[in-house]
Amino acid sequence: MNNYLDITKSVIISSPAGSGKTEKLARRYISLLKNGVEVERILAITFTDKAAAEMKQRILRILKDEESELFSKLIERVSLMRVTTIHSFCGTLLRRFSFEAAIDPNYRIEEALNSRITWEEIIYEILMEAGVRSQKARGRNDLVLQTISEKGFRGLADLNKIINYLYEKRPFSIEAELICPLTVPPSLIEELKNWPGAGKAIEDYENVFKNSGRLAMSEKYFLTGVKEPKKRPPAGFKGIADYQGWALKMYLYWTGRKLEEHSQRAQRIKNIFMKCNETYRNKKRLRGILDFSDLEYLAYKLLLENPEWTNILYAFDEKTDHILVDEFQDTNNFQWAIIDSLTEEWRSGLGAKREAGTKPTIFLVGDGKQSIYLFRGANVELFSRAKEKLNAWLGKEFYYEEVKENFRSLPAIINFTNHVFLKLMDAREDSPFWKTGYSPLTFARSAEGLEPSQSGKVDLLLLDDKEEPISQTKKSEAELIAKKIQCLINSHVIFDRKTKAKRICKYMDIAVLLRKRTHLKKYEEALRHYGIPFVAVKGIGFYQEPETAMLRALVYFLSNPKDDYSLYVLLKSPLFLLDEAVIIKAMRAEGDCLFSKLITADETKGSGAFLQELLSQLPRLPVAELIETALSRTGAWKYFHEPQRRANIKKFIRMIEELEADGRSLIKLRDFLQHTYDKDDEPKANVNTEGMDAVKIMTIHASKGLEFPVVFVPGIEEEFKLKTAESLVYEKGGRLFFRYEPESAI
């Protein structure tokens, strides 16, 4: 047998979307069980809790349908199934070897919200401390003062953003090495100044460059568009050749100078980040907590750098014979290093397993074209490297398979995809590891119930070719999609794969897939305008939603009853629904603030009394409970009938509960809400859309693994943003690097 079910071989399967790669992993797992492997000796790793739960259910379903006897045996030992996420596995490893890892064995995982608040407080304290310390020492080279001097407090916000970016990139940013450019010889500038004919030219150029942080500026002044020295020398030079020699050296000098400055700035940024991280780590240690990113980093340190690593690996090896990894294309360097170290002895052909006649195996399944977790450090190159390594290590005991069948899409969709992506993803044999090639898909979906004419369709919707601002273009595009949806509803026929019958298209059959959420509001507004029910899956702008603004105003008022503006927002909201004229009339009553006037004015006494009651309960009831009381007693819930609105309210209450559970006072709650006021990238609450007849709007990223009969993909004309803050921390040749470029869009 020479296929992926041969349990004597280690296997890598390259399996594209819709080809059943998760099914193949489940079948491999079952093949191991059928060949007598004990369930507790199999470790199956995937990347989300949902995927792990679905994997376990799929294995059990197949066994129930096809291997009833084996199913009965497994169901008795189902608690021993090790189908888990990489982070959960790392957590188990750390608890087992907590002494070696130097952590509290009873550690708990910090809630993401509390982690973020603690980190923000640390950044603020350290940046302010650095600025004050440098100001006292009159330190001109201090990063904080230099940043404020150059860009004002907007520059400080940018610096905060960079450090927050490095926080998001942990653990990669902790381990990253600094790129240090070559040092510019001090003698070079003297040579340039003394060059015959240079004269005033060097002063002019120095004035330009010393006020610019952009490397591109030196190219603009010294080089042509094809990167050759310019041929029109300023007055004073002997000729073109003389000027070109000077200009080339001048260009190299200023480029080197700027690279040195960037390197120094990068070092200062990293120093501040590392100090923040050390402070954060100490705070976590004192409280006996870890955060999500600590798990794989500490497991990595435990397995690769701990003096007891051989004993740890032996203990793991003693209990595990087979490792299966799903969605391998989303693996990052640390995760692969962990898996690699766990299987090192297996590949060497040595160890107790071989002596006992056991053949341990590793099974990896994924698709380089679907690598979507770059922002979490996923490295698609690992997919190609793992294939080369396993082939070199195991030879005939390694099997590789590339699957091309697609069981999901109709012929027209497959043909269109093949036609486009064969041109876009043209990777040759000599292409770098990261450049993923495209292999044409073949139609393998069951044709049951389909007529020859029902092969699917791809439509290209074009706007009028006219110049207009991008916001207007997106608005027009959204309206075009909304109109098309209206045409499809109650007229377009689809094939329902669950019922295996044809029916009329519903809203729930339609998805709008966005590359990013930047213009999400435009699509929401268009669908709302045309009366089309929709749900924005993992939409953003949580803090800007009206229901969030209402509850934020309530917390503000509870923390300071003299906050007239917040009280005004409350009174106008669905909590009280007071008319503008009534509020204005109340403001004429006696009192030193709107609240005291509210209590005495005839038409607002009831509202004032209720608010007074809430304030009186503050010492003995949590704020989250008071919010729930306000919503139920005023009947405000009925005004938030949309599922998204209700879910957002529940998310806000949960956030307050988490913060209070962590010991945050009412003033701290207010500070947190003030800090997040203009944070426009916070996701809205998740909404359970199952059975809901509504169009789904989501990112392409969020749609992975889902199916819809009708899909809209707007914005295909947009270019990729190649230079972003992502370039701050990057991987090359198995090593992590840190760099700073002022040109990066941070």
XYZ file of C-alpha atoms in Angstrom:
746
model
C 0.000 0.000 0.000
C 1.477 3.351 -1.031
C -1.020 5.979 0.040
C -1.789 8.246 2.962
C -3.467 5.390 4.894
C -0.215 3.400 5.067
C 0.609 3.780 8.761
C 4.205 2.599 8.267
C 5.007 5.817 6.393
C 5.198 9.465 7.386
C 3.029 11.521 5.049
C 2.568 15.060 3.740
C -0.574 15.841 1.741
C -0.977 19.052 -0.244
C -4.732 19.368 -0.458
C -6.480 22.496 -1.843
C -9.775 24.047 -0.732
C -12.768 21.776 -1.192
C -10.649 18.629 -1.620
C -11.440 17.082 1.754
C -8.124 17.481 3.571
C -9.718 17.309 7.032
C -11.509 14.134 5.934
C -8.143 12.646 4.982
C -6.694 13.397 8.402
C -9.723 11.772 10.034
C -9.300 8.698 7.793
C -5.601 8.482 8.719
C -6.526 8.646 12.417
C -9.047 5.829 11.934
C -6.492 3.778 9.973
C -4.169 3.953 12.989
C -6.964 2.750 15.283
C -7.851 -0.112 12.908
C -4.230 -1.235 13.002
C -4.258 -1.528 16.770
C -2.743 1.806 17.824
C -4.076 2.874 21.226
C -6.067 6.123 21.091
C -3.940 7.828 23.768
C -0.777 7.277 21.684
C -2.074 9.463 18.822
C -1.674 13.245 18.975
C -3.749 15.230 16.449
C -3.056 18.971 16.305
C -5.095 21.706 14.647
C -5.224 25.471 15.092
C -8.609 26.443 16.568
C -10.822 24.976 19.289
C -13.680 24.797 16.800
C -11.564 22.812 14.322
C -10.441 20.432 17.089
C -14.049 19.790 18.163
C -15.138 19.242 14.544
C -12.212 16.881 13.954
C -13.193 14.745 16.939
C -16.841 14.680 15.824
C -15.867 13.711 12.279
C -13.753 10.776 13.477
C -16.596 9.535 15.677
C -19.184 9.970 12.895
C -17.156 7.969 10.358
C -16.554 5.205 12.890
C -20.234 5.083 13.825
C -21.250 4.778 10.157
C -18.529 2.394 9.002
C -16.858 0.682 11.972
C -19.511 0.160 14.646
C -17.401 -2.229 16.753
C -14.425 0.128 16.809
C -16.806 3.018 17.533
C -18.174 1.212 20.602
C -14.645 0.668 21.930
C -13.595 4.255 21.284
C -16.685 5.845 22.815
C -15.717 4.248 26.150
C -12.286 5.897 25.950
C -13.259 9.116 24.194
C -11.792 11.192 27.042
C -8.358 9.829 26.092
C -8.520 11.262 22.555
C -5.721 13.810 22.127
C -7.300 15.975 19.431
C -6.225 19.449 20.436
C -4.971 22.871 19.399
C -1.250 23.613 19.394
C -1.742 26.090 22.259
C -3.704 23.595 24.344
C -0.992 20.983 23.776
C 1.687 23.483 24.831
C -0.366 24.297 27.943
C -0.557 20.613 28.895
C 3.198 20.261 28.379
C 3.901 23.290 30.587
C 1.684 22.052 33.422
C 3.390 18.667 33.338
C 6.873 20.222 33.403
C 6.077 23.408 35.336
C 9.144 23.039 37.581
C 11.492 22.828 34.591
C 9.667 25.741 32.915
C 9.884 27.794 36.153
C 6.170 28.630 36.202
C 3.320 28.169 38.667
C 1.789 24.715 37.956
C -1.634 26.190 38.767
C -1.256 29.084 36.346
C -4.354 30.488 34.706
C -4.692 32.077 31.281
C -5.293 35.818 31.455
C -8.314 37.155 29.599
C -7.262 39.005 26.440
C -8.979 42.204 27.588
C -7.102 42.325 30.903
C -3.825 41.518 29.143
C -4.328 44.410 26.776
C -5.183 46.907 29.534
C -2.184 45.867 31.643
C 0.101 46.175 28.619
C -1.249 49.641 27.719
C -0.668 50.837 31.294
C 2.913 49.539 31.209
C 3.666 51.270 27.883
C 2.336 54.576 29.197
C 4.356 54.343 32.424
C 7.606 53.383 30.692
C 7.323 55.954 27.892
C 6.588 58.716 30.390
C 9.369 57.546 32.709
C 11.835 57.482 29.787
C 10.811 60.976 28.720
C 11.051 62.482 32.228
C 14.395 60.789 32.919
C 15.878 62.036 29.650
C 14.509 65.539 30.140
C 16.234 65.794 33.522
C 19.460 64.546 31.953
C 18.910 66.830 28.922
C 19.272 63.741 26.755
C 19.007 64.815 23.160
C 19.212 61.267 21.848
C 16.263 60.004 23.848
C 13.741 58.309 21.573
C 10.654 59.672 23.352
C 11.794 63.310 23.379
C 13.175 63.030 19.856
C 9.857 61.633 18.617
C 7.823 64.396 20.291
C 10.265 67.016 19.010
C 9.979 65.753 15.421
C 6.277 64.922 15.176
C 4.603 66.244 18.314
C 2.322 63.960 20.303
C 1.155 62.310 17.071
C 4.709 60.939 16.894
C 4.332 59.564 20.412
C 1.098 57.873 19.335
C 2.985 56.327 16.400
C 5.689 55.073 18.761
C 3.000 53.597 20.999
C 1.527 51.917 17.914
C 4.878 50.338 16.974
C 5.376 48.952 20.481
C 1.811 47.636 20.473
C 2.539 45.994 17.122
C 5.566 44.266 18.675
C 3.312 43.156 21.544
C 0.929 41.570 19.020
C 3.900 39.838 17.363
C 5.118 38.149 20.539
C 6.896 35.763 20.835
C 8.564 36.551 17.482
C 9.438 40.132 18.431
C 11.164 38.933 21.631
C 13.517 36.598 19.775
C 14.089 38.764 16.685
C 17.643 39.879 15.937
C 18.363 43.487 15.011
C 19.552 44.196 11.483
C 22.697 46.333 11.706
C 23.845 48.062 8.521
C 27.481 48.617 7.642
C 29.040 51.595 9.411
C 29.881 54.613 7.236
C 33.612 55.515 7.457
C 33.966 59.014 9.054
C 36.669 59.856 6.511
C 34.182 59.626 3.630
C 32.419 62.914 4.390
C 35.749 64.764 4.512
C 36.636 63.322 1.129
C 33.279 64.473 -0.261
C 33.640 67.979 1.189
C 37.151 68.388 -0.229
C 36.210 67.078 -3.662
C 37.230 69.711 -6.239
C 34.155 71.588 -7.390
C 31.788 70.252 -4.713
C 31.523 73.725 -3.182
C 27.984 74.714 -2.223
C 26.484 71.469 -3.583
C 27.296 69.506 -0.451
C 25.703 72.161 1.793
C 22.533 72.141 -0.316
C 22.290 68.365 -0.192
C 23.050 68.233 3.547
C 20.215 70.680 4.239
C 17.827 68.458 2.280
C 18.845 65.147 3.828
C 19.263 66.099 7.459
C 15.593 67.106 7.552
C 14.374 63.922 5.895
C 14.165 60.420 7.309
C 13.403 58.896 3.941
C 16.010 56.802 2.178
C 14.206 57.417 -1.105
C 15.185 61.100 -0.909
C 18.851 60.332 -1.645
C 17.857 58.312 -4.711
C 15.747 61.198 -5.968
C 18.633 63.670 -5.794
C 21.499 61.513 -7.011
C 20.075 58.811 -9.252
C 17.871 58.571 -12.326
C 14.742 56.426 -12.544
C 16.877 53.450 -13.633
C 19.212 53.905 -10.620
C 22.121 55.461 -12.557
C 23.965 58.693 -11.568
C 22.373 61.827 -13.008
C 24.167 63.393 -15.970
C 23.588 67.097 -15.281
C 26.189 68.247 -12.750
C 25.743 71.450 -10.703
C 28.079 74.346 -11.471
C 31.667 73.881 -10.272
C 32.318 70.290 -11.316
C 34.848 69.550 -14.061
C 32.457 67.399 -16.046
C 29.875 64.618 -16.006
C 32.329 61.871 -15.022
C 33.720 63.966 -12.166
C 30.238 64.766 -10.846
C 29.018 61.178 -11.199
C 31.929 59.877 -9.149
C 31.180 62.396 -6.403
C 27.388 61.883 -6.588
C 27.682 58.110 -6.306
C 29.855 58.391 -3.197
C 27.531 61.057 -1.792
C 24.552 58.784 -2.359
C 26.303 55.885 -0.607
C 27.288 58.167 2.255
C 23.787 59.499 2.905
C 22.172 56.107 2.448
C 24.614 54.683 4.985
C 23.969 57.580 7.363
C 20.229 57.095 7.218
C 20.559 53.340 7.672
C 22.712 53.958 10.749
C 20.096 56.347 12.144
C 17.305 53.853 11.457
C 19.330 51.103 13.112
C 19.908 53.222 16.216
C 16.223 54.117 16.343
C 15.287 50.461 15.907
C 17.577 49.535 18.802
C 15.931 52.143 21.039
C 12.459 50.959 20.051
C 13.393 47.374 20.790
C 14.961 48.378 24.131
C 11.719 50.082 25.181
C 9.678 47.109 23.989
C 11.900 44.625 25.868
C 11.635 46.712 29.044
C 7.840 46.782 28.672
C 7.830 43.035 28.101
C 10.047 42.368 31.142
C 7.763 44.485 33.355
C 4.726 42.704 31.924
C 6.306 39.288 32.507
C 7.090 40.133 36.152
C 3.519 41.295 36.757
C 2.183 38.055 35.292
C 4.582 35.973 37.382
C 3.461 37.677 40.603
C -0.180 36.936 39.758
C 0.458 33.352 38.568
C -0.902 33.976 35.084
C 0.178 33.476 31.480
C -1.292 34.920 28.327
C -2.050 33.162 25.064
C 1.274 33.923 23.362
C 3.271 32.647 26.353
C 2.151 29.068 25.805
C 4.005 28.199 22.597
C 6.990 30.419 23.472
C 7.547 28.775 26.871
C 6.997 25.318 25.346
C 9.595 26.179 22.694
C 12.069 27.246 25.406
C 11.294 24.123 27.414
C 11.979 21.722 24.539
C 14.928 23.436 22.891
C 16.805 25.367 25.580
C 16.035 23.776 28.943
C 18.905 21.731 30.484
C 16.390 18.905 31.067
C 15.187 18.826 27.451
C 16.296 15.217 26.852
C 14.259 13.944 29.818
C 11.254 15.993 28.702
C 11.424 14.594 25.175
C 11.815 11.083 26.562
C 8.689 11.511 28.702
C 6.725 12.659 25.645
C 8.165 9.923 23.437
C 7.120 7.319 25.989
C 3.436 8.179 25.485
C 3.216 9.165 21.791
C 3.747 7.154 18.599
C 1.978 9.221 15.944
C 1.504 12.962 15.350
C -1.058 14.358 12.894
C -1.136 18.080 12.034
C -4.048 19.734 10.217
C -3.781 23.062 8.311
C 0.002 22.790 8.348
C 0.361 25.821 6.048
C -0.617 28.002 9.024
C 2.240 26.755 11.203
C 4.755 29.329 12.454
C 8.451 28.891 13.216
C 7.977 28.240 16.935
C 5.221 25.684 16.368
C 7.258 23.800 13.775
C 10.323 23.885 16.058
C 8.189 22.261 18.785
C 6.871 19.535 16.451
C 10.342 19.096 14.947
C 11.977 18.564 18.347
C 9.288 16.082 19.453
C 9.971 13.891 16.405
C 13.753 14.293 16.194
C 14.552 10.847 17.587
C 11.898 9.251 15.372
C 13.605 10.497 12.229
C 17.070 9.443 13.355
C 16.023 5.800 13.322
C 17.221 5.443 16.915
C 15.463 5.201 20.246
C 13.305 2.804 22.214
C 10.500 2.761 19.635
C 12.652 1.305 16.892
C 14.131 -1.236 19.282
C 10.600 -2.320 20.246
C 9.563 -2.590 16.592
C 7.260 0.469 16.684
C 7.310 2.753 13.649
C 6.402 6.282 14.771
C 5.014 8.565 12.059
C 4.203 12.175 11.376
C 1.270 13.154 9.127
C 0.982 16.721 7.818
C -1.876 18.005 5.685
C -2.374 21.509 4.328
C -2.297 23.792 1.310
C 0.255 26.546 0.773
C -2.292 28.583 -1.194
C -4.492 28.849 1.896
C -1.922 30.229 4.334
C -3.959 32.951 6.065
C -2.248 33.497 9.421
C 0.720 35.649 8.395
C -0.322 38.133 11.104
C 0.249 35.364 13.681
C 3.635 34.477 12.220
C 2.516 31.656 9.933
C 5.315 30.788 7.515
C 4.205 29.117 4.282
C 7.850 28.253 3.492
C 7.723 25.622 6.240
C 5.362 23.542 4.118
C 7.991 23.170 1.378
C 10.861 22.791 3.832
C 9.094 20.055 5.785
C 8.547 18.099 2.577
C 12.242 18.327 1.662
C 13.383 17.442 5.191
C 11.113 14.421 5.629
C 12.052 13.111 2.203
C 15.769 13.458 3.018
C 15.422 11.923 6.482
C 13.036 9.066 5.774
C 13.480 8.192 2.094
C 11.186 5.261 1.249
C 9.417 5.634 4.589
C 8.025 8.999 3.452
C 5.026 9.518 1.147
C 3.926 12.784 -0.500
C 0.613 13.303 -2.277
C -0.779 16.327 -4.095
C -4.574 16.258 -4.297
C -6.254 18.092 -7.181
C -9.899 16.993 -6.910
C -12.442 19.570 -5.748
C -15.624 18.168 -4.170
C -17.208 21.542 -3.383
C -17.469 23.806 -6.438
C -19.265 23.567 -9.780
C -17.377 23.281 -13.120
C -17.689 26.955 -14.120
C -16.199 28.082 -10.799
C -13.335 25.595 -11.079
C -12.591 26.503 -14.709
C -12.567 30.216 -13.891
C -10.304 29.679 -10.872
C -7.889 27.562 -12.918
C -7.801 30.117 -15.733
C -7.044 33.077 -13.431
C -4.681 31.529 -10.902
C -2.512 29.641 -13.360
C -1.471 33.126 -14.498
C -1.282 34.736 -11.055
C 0.571 31.920 -9.253
C 3.083 30.837 -11.859
C 5.809 29.319 -9.651
C 8.697 27.633 -11.463
C 11.104 24.983 -10.206
C 13.666 27.645 -9.255
C 11.119 29.836 -7.421
C 11.807 30.639 -3.735
C 10.152 28.547 -1.015
C 7.583 31.224 -0.207
C 6.249 31.439 -3.763
C 3.431 28.922 -3.904
C 2.561 27.561 -7.331
C -0.918 26.731 -8.556
C -2.005 23.271 -9.654
C -5.262 23.135 -11.668
C -8.275 21.679 -9.853
C -10.503 18.984 -11.289
C -14.259 18.712 -10.789
C -15.098 15.830 -8.436
C -18.416 16.893 -6.898
C -21.317 14.490 -7.233
C -23.538 15.524 -10.163
C -26.609 14.025 -8.506
C -29.618 16.320 -8.996
C -27.760 18.677 -11.334
C -28.846 19.334 -14.901
C -26.220 19.909 -17.640
C -27.093 23.615 -17.650
C -26.357 23.913 -13.925
C -22.586 24.089 -14.095
C -22.359 27.335 -12.137
C -21.650 30.839 -13.377
C -19.148 33.647 -12.860
C -20.416 37.201 -13.487
C -18.222 40.302 -13.642
C -20.091 43.370 -12.352
C -18.512 46.619 -13.550
C -19.130 50.181 -12.395
C -19.259 53.091 -14.816
C -15.734 54.087 -15.813
C -15.552 57.500 -14.168
C -13.184 59.257 -11.809
C -14.526 59.576 -8.256
C -13.180 59.432 -4.674
C -12.560 55.930 -3.306
C -15.330 56.358 -0.699
C -17.848 57.124 -3.460
C -16.568 54.203 -5.546
C -17.099 51.844 -2.621
C -20.573 53.258 -2.047
C -21.465 52.713 -5.727
C -19.995 49.212 -5.633
C -22.002 48.343 -2.517
C -25.222 49.619 -4.116
C -24.552 47.580 -7.269
C -24.220 44.443 -5.139
C -27.392 45.272 -3.183
C -29.374 45.668 -6.421
C -28.019 42.377 -7.756
C -29.034 40.608 -4.542
C -32.566 41.970 -4.921
C -32.695 40.499 -8.431
C -31.538 37.075 -7.214
C -33.969 36.734 -4.312
C -37.144 34.858 -5.243
C -35.984 34.312 -8.822
C -32.574 32.615 -8.948
C -32.657 28.809 -8.539
C -29.949 27.041 -6.517
C -29.263 23.400 -5.657
C -29.496 22.694 -1.919
C -26.777 20.142 -1.085
C -28.400 19.232 2.241
C -31.838 18.403 0.850
C -30.415 17.400 -2.577
C -33.161 19.419 -4.270
C -33.520 22.642 -6.232
C -35.112 25.692 -4.604
C -35.379 29.477 -4.875
C -32.425 31.501 -3.565
C -32.754 32.973 -0.055
C -30.756 35.698 1.687
C -28.972 33.047 3.770
C -27.493 31.554 0.567
C -25.525 34.720 -0.181
C -22.158 35.920 1.125
C -20.234 39.136 0.440
C -16.515 38.492 0.931
C -14.269 41.487 1.610
C -10.478 41.565 1.479
C -10.450 43.849 4.514
C -13.005 45.621 6.698
C -11.939 49.189 5.820
C -15.125 49.942 3.845
C -17.435 47.516 5.661
C -19.791 50.351 6.678
C -20.486 51.159 3.014
C -21.763 47.626 2.371
C -23.808 47.602 5.576
C -25.407 50.937 4.666
C -26.248 49.793 1.124
C -27.883 46.541 2.255
C -29.772 48.359 4.996
C -30.956 51.002 2.488
C -32.357 48.335 0.148
C -34.061 46.459 2.994
C -31.791 43.418 2.758
C -31.290 41.564 6.069
C -27.606 40.969 6.785
C -25.099 39.995 9.442
C -21.528 41.313 9.477
C -19.510 38.326 10.695
C -16.689 39.586 12.907
C -17.369 43.154 11.843
C -15.391 45.998 13.397
C -16.273 49.328 15.005
C -17.697 47.915 18.254
C -16.924 51.055 20.274
C -18.565 53.292 17.672
C -21.922 51.472 17.682
C -24.846 53.456 19.214
C -25.630 50.784 21.817
C -21.995 50.810 22.979
C -22.017 54.625 23.140
C -25.188 54.467 25.283
C -23.686 52.027 27.804
C -20.384 53.911 27.858
C -22.331 57.072 28.755
C -24.014 55.156 31.600
C -20.638 54.098 33.055
C -19.345 57.670 32.684
C -22.381 59.012 34.547
C -22.114 56.437 37.345
C -18.463 57.396 37.855
C -19.259 61.132 37.787
C -22.921 62.243 38.186
C -21.860 65.794 37.251
C -20.849 64.691 33.735
C -23.601 66.626 31.939
C -22.708 65.502 28.434
C -22.833 61.777 29.295
C -26.131 62.263 31.111
C -27.532 64.103 28.083
C -26.554 61.138 25.838
C -28.261 58.774 28.317
C -31.477 60.762 28.439
C -31.735 60.836 24.638
C -30.966 57.094 24.340
C -33.493 54.202 24.403
C -32.912 53.991 28.169
C -35.044 57.130 28.711
C -36.115 58.463 25.282
C -36.599 61.988 26.628
C -37.521 64.674 24.142
C -35.014 67.475 23.491
C -37.515 70.111 24.667
C -38.036 68.269 27.970
C -34.289 68.152 28.651
C -33.863 71.846 27.807
C -36.751 72.723 30.132
C -35.194 70.639 32.924
C -31.924 72.522 32.511
C -33.720 75.700 33.621
C -34.488 74.179 37.019
C -32.380 74.815 40.123
C -29.201 72.845 40.648
C -25.449 72.895 40.029
C -25.500 70.225 37.287
C -27.934 68.552 34.902
C -28.477 65.605 37.279
C -29.508 67.782 40.240
C -31.819 69.781 37.954
C -33.316 66.545 36.627
C -34.390 65.527 40.128
C -36.237 68.788 40.791
C -37.879 69.351 37.373
C -41.452 68.013 37.251
C -41.264 66.213 33.897
C -37.981 64.442 34.655
C -38.382 63.509 38.328
C -39.001 59.855 37.449
C -35.843 59.563 35.374
C -33.861 61.391 38.040
C -35.173 59.121 40.791
C -34.220 55.996 38.840
C -30.687 57.287 38.245
C -30.434 58.178 41.928
C -31.464 54.616 42.781
C -28.690 53.221 40.539
C -26.122 55.485 42.207
C -27.253 54.391 45.672
C -26.649 50.736 44.744
C -23.075 51.341 43.532
C -21.348 50.437 46.830
C -22.923 46.962 46.985
C -23.645 45.910 43.390
C -21.238 45.392 40.461
C -21.449 47.898 37.614
C -22.268 45.084 35.159
C -25.339 44.207 37.234
C -26.453 47.850 37.350
C -26.215 48.027 33.553
C -28.459 44.958 33.258
C -30.891 46.513 35.754
C -31.044 49.732 33.726
C -31.734 47.830 30.494
C -34.505 45.667 31.959
C -36.231 48.287 34.160
C -36.424 50.883 31.368
C -37.481 48.351 28.726
C -34.581 49.398 26.476
C -33.974 45.816 25.296
C -36.980 45.977 22.978
C -35.352 48.761 20.954
C -32.367 46.548 20.189
C -34.140 43.760 18.328
C -31.378 43.271 15.720
C -29.241 40.250 16.723
C -26.015 42.233 16.242
C -27.176 45.042 18.537
C -28.207 42.627 21.304
C -24.942 40.700 20.971
C -22.942 43.942 21.242
C -24.742 44.867 24.469
C -23.980 41.446 25.928
C -20.333 41.788 24.884
C -20.094 45.180 26.629
C -21.552 43.732 29.838
C -19.134 40.758 29.695
C -16.203 43.155 29.255
C -17.239 45.111 32.344
C -17.667 41.847 34.290
C -14.151 40.716 33.326
C -12.620 44.033 34.337
C -14.464 44.059 37.667
C -13.452 40.449 38.344
C -9.854 41.581 37.905
C -10.329 44.222 40.603
C -10.791 47.299 38.393
C -12.553 50.175 40.156
C -15.302 52.275 38.571
C -12.742 55.012 37.823
C -10.507 52.423 36.110
C -13.504 51.270 34.055
C -14.065 54.846 32.948
C -10.362 55.246 32.085
C -10.479 52.092 29.986
C -13.572 53.237 28.067
C -12.030 56.655 27.455
C -8.885 54.990 26.134
C -10.870 52.815 23.707
C -13.238 55.595 22.572
C -11.634 56.032 19.134
C -10.391 52.459 18.715
C -12.200 51.642 15.484
C -10.796 48.147 14.874
C -12.437 46.388 17.829
C -14.574 43.484 16.508
C -18.298 43.560 17.075
C -19.773 40.704 19.073
C -20.072 37.344 17.354
C -23.616 36.483 16.312
C -24.905 32.945 15.907
C -26.073 33.042 12.287
C -27.212 29.423 12.032
C -30.693 29.295 10.515
C -30.818 33.086 10.134
C -32.132 34.192 6.722
C -29.657 37.005 6.184
C -26.804 37.867 3.834
C -23.420 37.248 5.462
C -20.750 39.941 5.103
C -17.302 38.752 6.131
C -13.650 38.878 5.235
C -12.243 36.267 2.882
C -10.112 35.219 5.859
C -13.197 34.512 8.005
C -14.907 32.542 5.217
C -12.292 29.779 5.167
C -13.993 26.375 5.160
C -17.511 27.757 4.608
C -19.797 27.190 1.599
C -22.350 29.499 -0.045
C -24.303 28.994 -3.289
C -23.864 32.689 -4.204
C -20.722 34.697 -3.428
C -19.844 38.337 -4.176
C -16.163 39.372 -4.125
C -15.947 43.188 -4.362
C -12.814 45.293 -4.676
C -10.875 42.980 -6.996
C -9.263 46.039 -8.583
C -7.452 46.968 -5.355
C -3.692 46.603 -5.202
C -1.959 44.781 -2.371
C -0.366 46.944 0.294
C 3.115 45.468 0.240
C 4.879 47.786 2.669
C 3.266 47.882 6.101
C 4.197 47.476 9.729
C 4.364 43.744 8.966
C 7.914 44.411 7.768
C 9.058 45.287 11.303
C 9.451 41.642 12.286
C 10.082 39.093 9.590
C 11.547 35.634 9.054
C 14.316 34.669 6.692
C 16.231 31.433 6.482
C 14.730 30.138 9.714
C 15.805 33.257 11.671
C 13.722 36.181 12.905
C 14.763 39.784 12.286
C 13.653 43.203 13.513
C 13.994 46.368 11.455
C 12.621 49.890 11.525
C 11.754 51.922 8.438
C 10.156 55.382 8.759
C 8.534 54.836 5.355
C 6.551 51.846 6.662
C 2.852 52.520 7.068
C 2.542 51.945 10.798
